[in-house]
Short mmCIF file of C-alpha atoms in Angstrom, two decimals:
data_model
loop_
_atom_site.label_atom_id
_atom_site.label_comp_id
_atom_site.label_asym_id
_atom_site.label_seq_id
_atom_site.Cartn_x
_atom_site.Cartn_y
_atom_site.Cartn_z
CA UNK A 143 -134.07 -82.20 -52.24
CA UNK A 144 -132.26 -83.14 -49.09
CA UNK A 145 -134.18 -85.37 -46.94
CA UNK A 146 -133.55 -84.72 -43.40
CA UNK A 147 -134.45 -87.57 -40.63
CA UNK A 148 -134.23 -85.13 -37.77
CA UNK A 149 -132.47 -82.47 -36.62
CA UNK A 150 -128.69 -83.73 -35.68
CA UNK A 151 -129.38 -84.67 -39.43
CA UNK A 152 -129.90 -80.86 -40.34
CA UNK A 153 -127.19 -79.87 -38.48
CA UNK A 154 -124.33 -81.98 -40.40
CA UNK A 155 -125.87 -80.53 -43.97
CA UNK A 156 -125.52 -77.16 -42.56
CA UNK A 157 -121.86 -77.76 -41.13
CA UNK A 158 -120.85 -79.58 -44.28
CA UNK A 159 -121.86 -76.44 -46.77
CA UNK A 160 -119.93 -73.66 -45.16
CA UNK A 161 -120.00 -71.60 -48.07
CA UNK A 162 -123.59 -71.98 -48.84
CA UNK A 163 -126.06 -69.05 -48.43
CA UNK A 164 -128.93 -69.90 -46.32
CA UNK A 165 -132.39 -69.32 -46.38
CA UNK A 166 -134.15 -70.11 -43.18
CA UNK A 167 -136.29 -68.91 -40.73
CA UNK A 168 -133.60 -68.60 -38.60
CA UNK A 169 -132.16 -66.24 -39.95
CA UNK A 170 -134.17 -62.57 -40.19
CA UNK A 171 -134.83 -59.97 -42.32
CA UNK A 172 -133.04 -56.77 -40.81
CA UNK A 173 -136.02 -54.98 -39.33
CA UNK A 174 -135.16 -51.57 -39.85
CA UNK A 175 -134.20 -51.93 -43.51
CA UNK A 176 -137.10 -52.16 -46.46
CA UNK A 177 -136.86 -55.52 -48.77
CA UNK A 178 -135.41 -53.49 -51.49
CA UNK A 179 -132.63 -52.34 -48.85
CA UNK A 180 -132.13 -55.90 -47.50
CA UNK A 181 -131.56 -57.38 -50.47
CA UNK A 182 -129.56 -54.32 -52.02
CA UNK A 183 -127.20 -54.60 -49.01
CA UNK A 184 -125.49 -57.58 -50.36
CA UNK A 185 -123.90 -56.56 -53.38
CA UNK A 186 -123.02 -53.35 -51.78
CA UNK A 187 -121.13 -54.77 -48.99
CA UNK A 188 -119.60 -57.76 -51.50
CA UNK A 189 -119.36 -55.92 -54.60
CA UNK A 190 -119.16 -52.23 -53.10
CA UNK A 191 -121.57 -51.22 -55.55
CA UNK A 192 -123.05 -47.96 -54.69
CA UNK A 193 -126.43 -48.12 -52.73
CA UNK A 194 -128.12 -47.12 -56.70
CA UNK A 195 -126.96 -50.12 -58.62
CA UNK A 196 -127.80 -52.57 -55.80
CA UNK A 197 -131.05 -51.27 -55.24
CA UNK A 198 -131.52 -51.49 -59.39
CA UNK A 199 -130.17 -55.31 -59.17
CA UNK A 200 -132.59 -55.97 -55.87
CA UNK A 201 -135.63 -54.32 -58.12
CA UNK A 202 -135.09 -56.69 -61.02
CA UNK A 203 -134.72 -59.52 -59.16
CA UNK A 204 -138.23 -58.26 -57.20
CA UNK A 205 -139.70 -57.84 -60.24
CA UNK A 206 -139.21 -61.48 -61.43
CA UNK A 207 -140.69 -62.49 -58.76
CA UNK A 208 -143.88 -59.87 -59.09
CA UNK A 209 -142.85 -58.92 -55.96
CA UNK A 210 -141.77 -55.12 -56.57
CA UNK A 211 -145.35 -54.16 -54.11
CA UNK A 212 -143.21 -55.11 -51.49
CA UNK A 213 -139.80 -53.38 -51.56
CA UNK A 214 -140.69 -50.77 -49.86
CA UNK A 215 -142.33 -52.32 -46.64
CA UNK A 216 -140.36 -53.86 -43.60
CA UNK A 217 -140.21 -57.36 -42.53
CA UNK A 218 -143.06 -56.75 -39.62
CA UNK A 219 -145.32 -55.69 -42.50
CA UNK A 220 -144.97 -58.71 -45.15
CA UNK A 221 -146.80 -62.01 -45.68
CA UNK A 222 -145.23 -65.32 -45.46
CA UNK A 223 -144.67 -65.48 -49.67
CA UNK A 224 -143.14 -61.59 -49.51
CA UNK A 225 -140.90 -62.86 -46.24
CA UNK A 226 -139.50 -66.01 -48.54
CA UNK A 227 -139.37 -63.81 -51.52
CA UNK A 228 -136.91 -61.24 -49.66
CA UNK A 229 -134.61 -64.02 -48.19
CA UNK A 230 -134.33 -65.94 -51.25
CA UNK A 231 -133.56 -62.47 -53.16
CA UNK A 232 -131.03 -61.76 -50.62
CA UNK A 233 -129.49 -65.32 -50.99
CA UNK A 234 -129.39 -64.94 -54.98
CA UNK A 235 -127.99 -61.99 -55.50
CA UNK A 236 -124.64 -62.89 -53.71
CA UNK A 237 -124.32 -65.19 -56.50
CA UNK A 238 -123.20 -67.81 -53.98
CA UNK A 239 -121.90 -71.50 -55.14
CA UNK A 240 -125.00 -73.17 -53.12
CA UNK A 241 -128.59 -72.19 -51.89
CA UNK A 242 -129.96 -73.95 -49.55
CA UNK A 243 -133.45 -73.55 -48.17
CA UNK A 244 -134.11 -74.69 -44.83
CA UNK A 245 -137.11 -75.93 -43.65
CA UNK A 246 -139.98 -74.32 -46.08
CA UNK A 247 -142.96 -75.43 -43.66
CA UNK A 248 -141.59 -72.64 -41.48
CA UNK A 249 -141.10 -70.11 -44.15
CA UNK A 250 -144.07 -70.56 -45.64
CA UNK A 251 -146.62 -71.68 -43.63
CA UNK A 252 -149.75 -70.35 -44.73
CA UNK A 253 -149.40 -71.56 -48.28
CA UNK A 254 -149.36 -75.48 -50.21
CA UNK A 255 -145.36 -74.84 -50.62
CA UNK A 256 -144.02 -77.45 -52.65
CA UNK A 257 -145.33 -75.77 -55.68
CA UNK A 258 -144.75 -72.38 -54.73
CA UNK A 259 -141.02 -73.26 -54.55
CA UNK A 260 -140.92 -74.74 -57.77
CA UNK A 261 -142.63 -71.76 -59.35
CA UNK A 262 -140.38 -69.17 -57.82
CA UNK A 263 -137.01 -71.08 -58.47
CA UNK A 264 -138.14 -71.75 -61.98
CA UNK A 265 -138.41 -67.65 -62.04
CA UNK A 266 -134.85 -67.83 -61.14
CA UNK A 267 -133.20 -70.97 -62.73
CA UNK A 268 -130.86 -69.04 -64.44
CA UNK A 269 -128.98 -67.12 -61.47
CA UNK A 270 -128.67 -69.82 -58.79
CA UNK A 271 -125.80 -72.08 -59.60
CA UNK A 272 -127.22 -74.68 -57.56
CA UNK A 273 -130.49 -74.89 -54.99
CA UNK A 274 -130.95 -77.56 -52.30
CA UNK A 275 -133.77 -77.60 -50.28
CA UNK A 276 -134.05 -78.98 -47.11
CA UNK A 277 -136.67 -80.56 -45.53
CA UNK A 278 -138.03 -83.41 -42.98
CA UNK A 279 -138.75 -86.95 -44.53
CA UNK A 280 -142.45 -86.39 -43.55
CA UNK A 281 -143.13 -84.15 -45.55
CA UNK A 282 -142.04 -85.69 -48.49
CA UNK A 283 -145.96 -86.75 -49.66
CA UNK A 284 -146.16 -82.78 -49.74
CA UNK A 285 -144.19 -82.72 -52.83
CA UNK A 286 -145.77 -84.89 -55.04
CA UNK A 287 -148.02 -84.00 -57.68
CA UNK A 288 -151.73 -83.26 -56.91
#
């Protein structure tokens, strides 16, 4: 957890981690692509894998997640979990040094989402090198246990 007091705060973390991979709302799911093809698109522009083996890759990691009812629809058709689920997916599997998830109150807004984070990067302890997420110091009563 990175505690942020406001947001000149947020800004330095984000200047300071160039080479992190971001997760924020800020930052939007390609409308015209499918979650499988969002994801997918990373490894094949990285890794030039061809469009089958990074659509493969972006099903496995969808189907950690139980997510795989999804990858198929577009971003104006998904739910605030399905939304997260997609960017996080396309943050993981560029195997970057650093996650870092901005601001989960505006990711997930619907849902209690201290817990839901856990869950999901639980699901995927073993592919993120490292996960910070970001967040306002007010919300820090959020994360403790109920």
């Amino acid at each position: 957890m990175t505690w942020l007091e406001d947001a000149a705060a947020r800004a330095r973390v984000l200047e300071a981690q160039p080479q992190a991979a971001l997760v924020s709302a800020e930052l939007p799911l390609r409308a015209n692509l499918s979650v499988l093809e969002n994801i997918a698109i990373v490894p094949q522009f990285r890794l030039n894998l061809s469009y089958d083996q990074a659509a493969d890759a972006a099903w496995a990691l969808l189907a950690r997640l139980g997510l795989t009812d999804c990858a198929f629809k577009r971003d104006p058709s998904l739910d605030c979990v399905e939304r997260f689920g997609a960017k996080l997916l396309r943050a993981v599997i560029g195997r970057p040094p650093i996650i870092l998830i901005d601001r989960p109150a505006l990711l997930l807004p619907d849902i209690h989402y201290p817990p839901h984070l856990e869950s999901v990067l639980q699901r995927l302890a073993d592919l993120i090198e490292q996960c910070r997420i970001l967040d306002y110091v007010w919300n820090a009563p959020l994360y403790a246990p109920r």
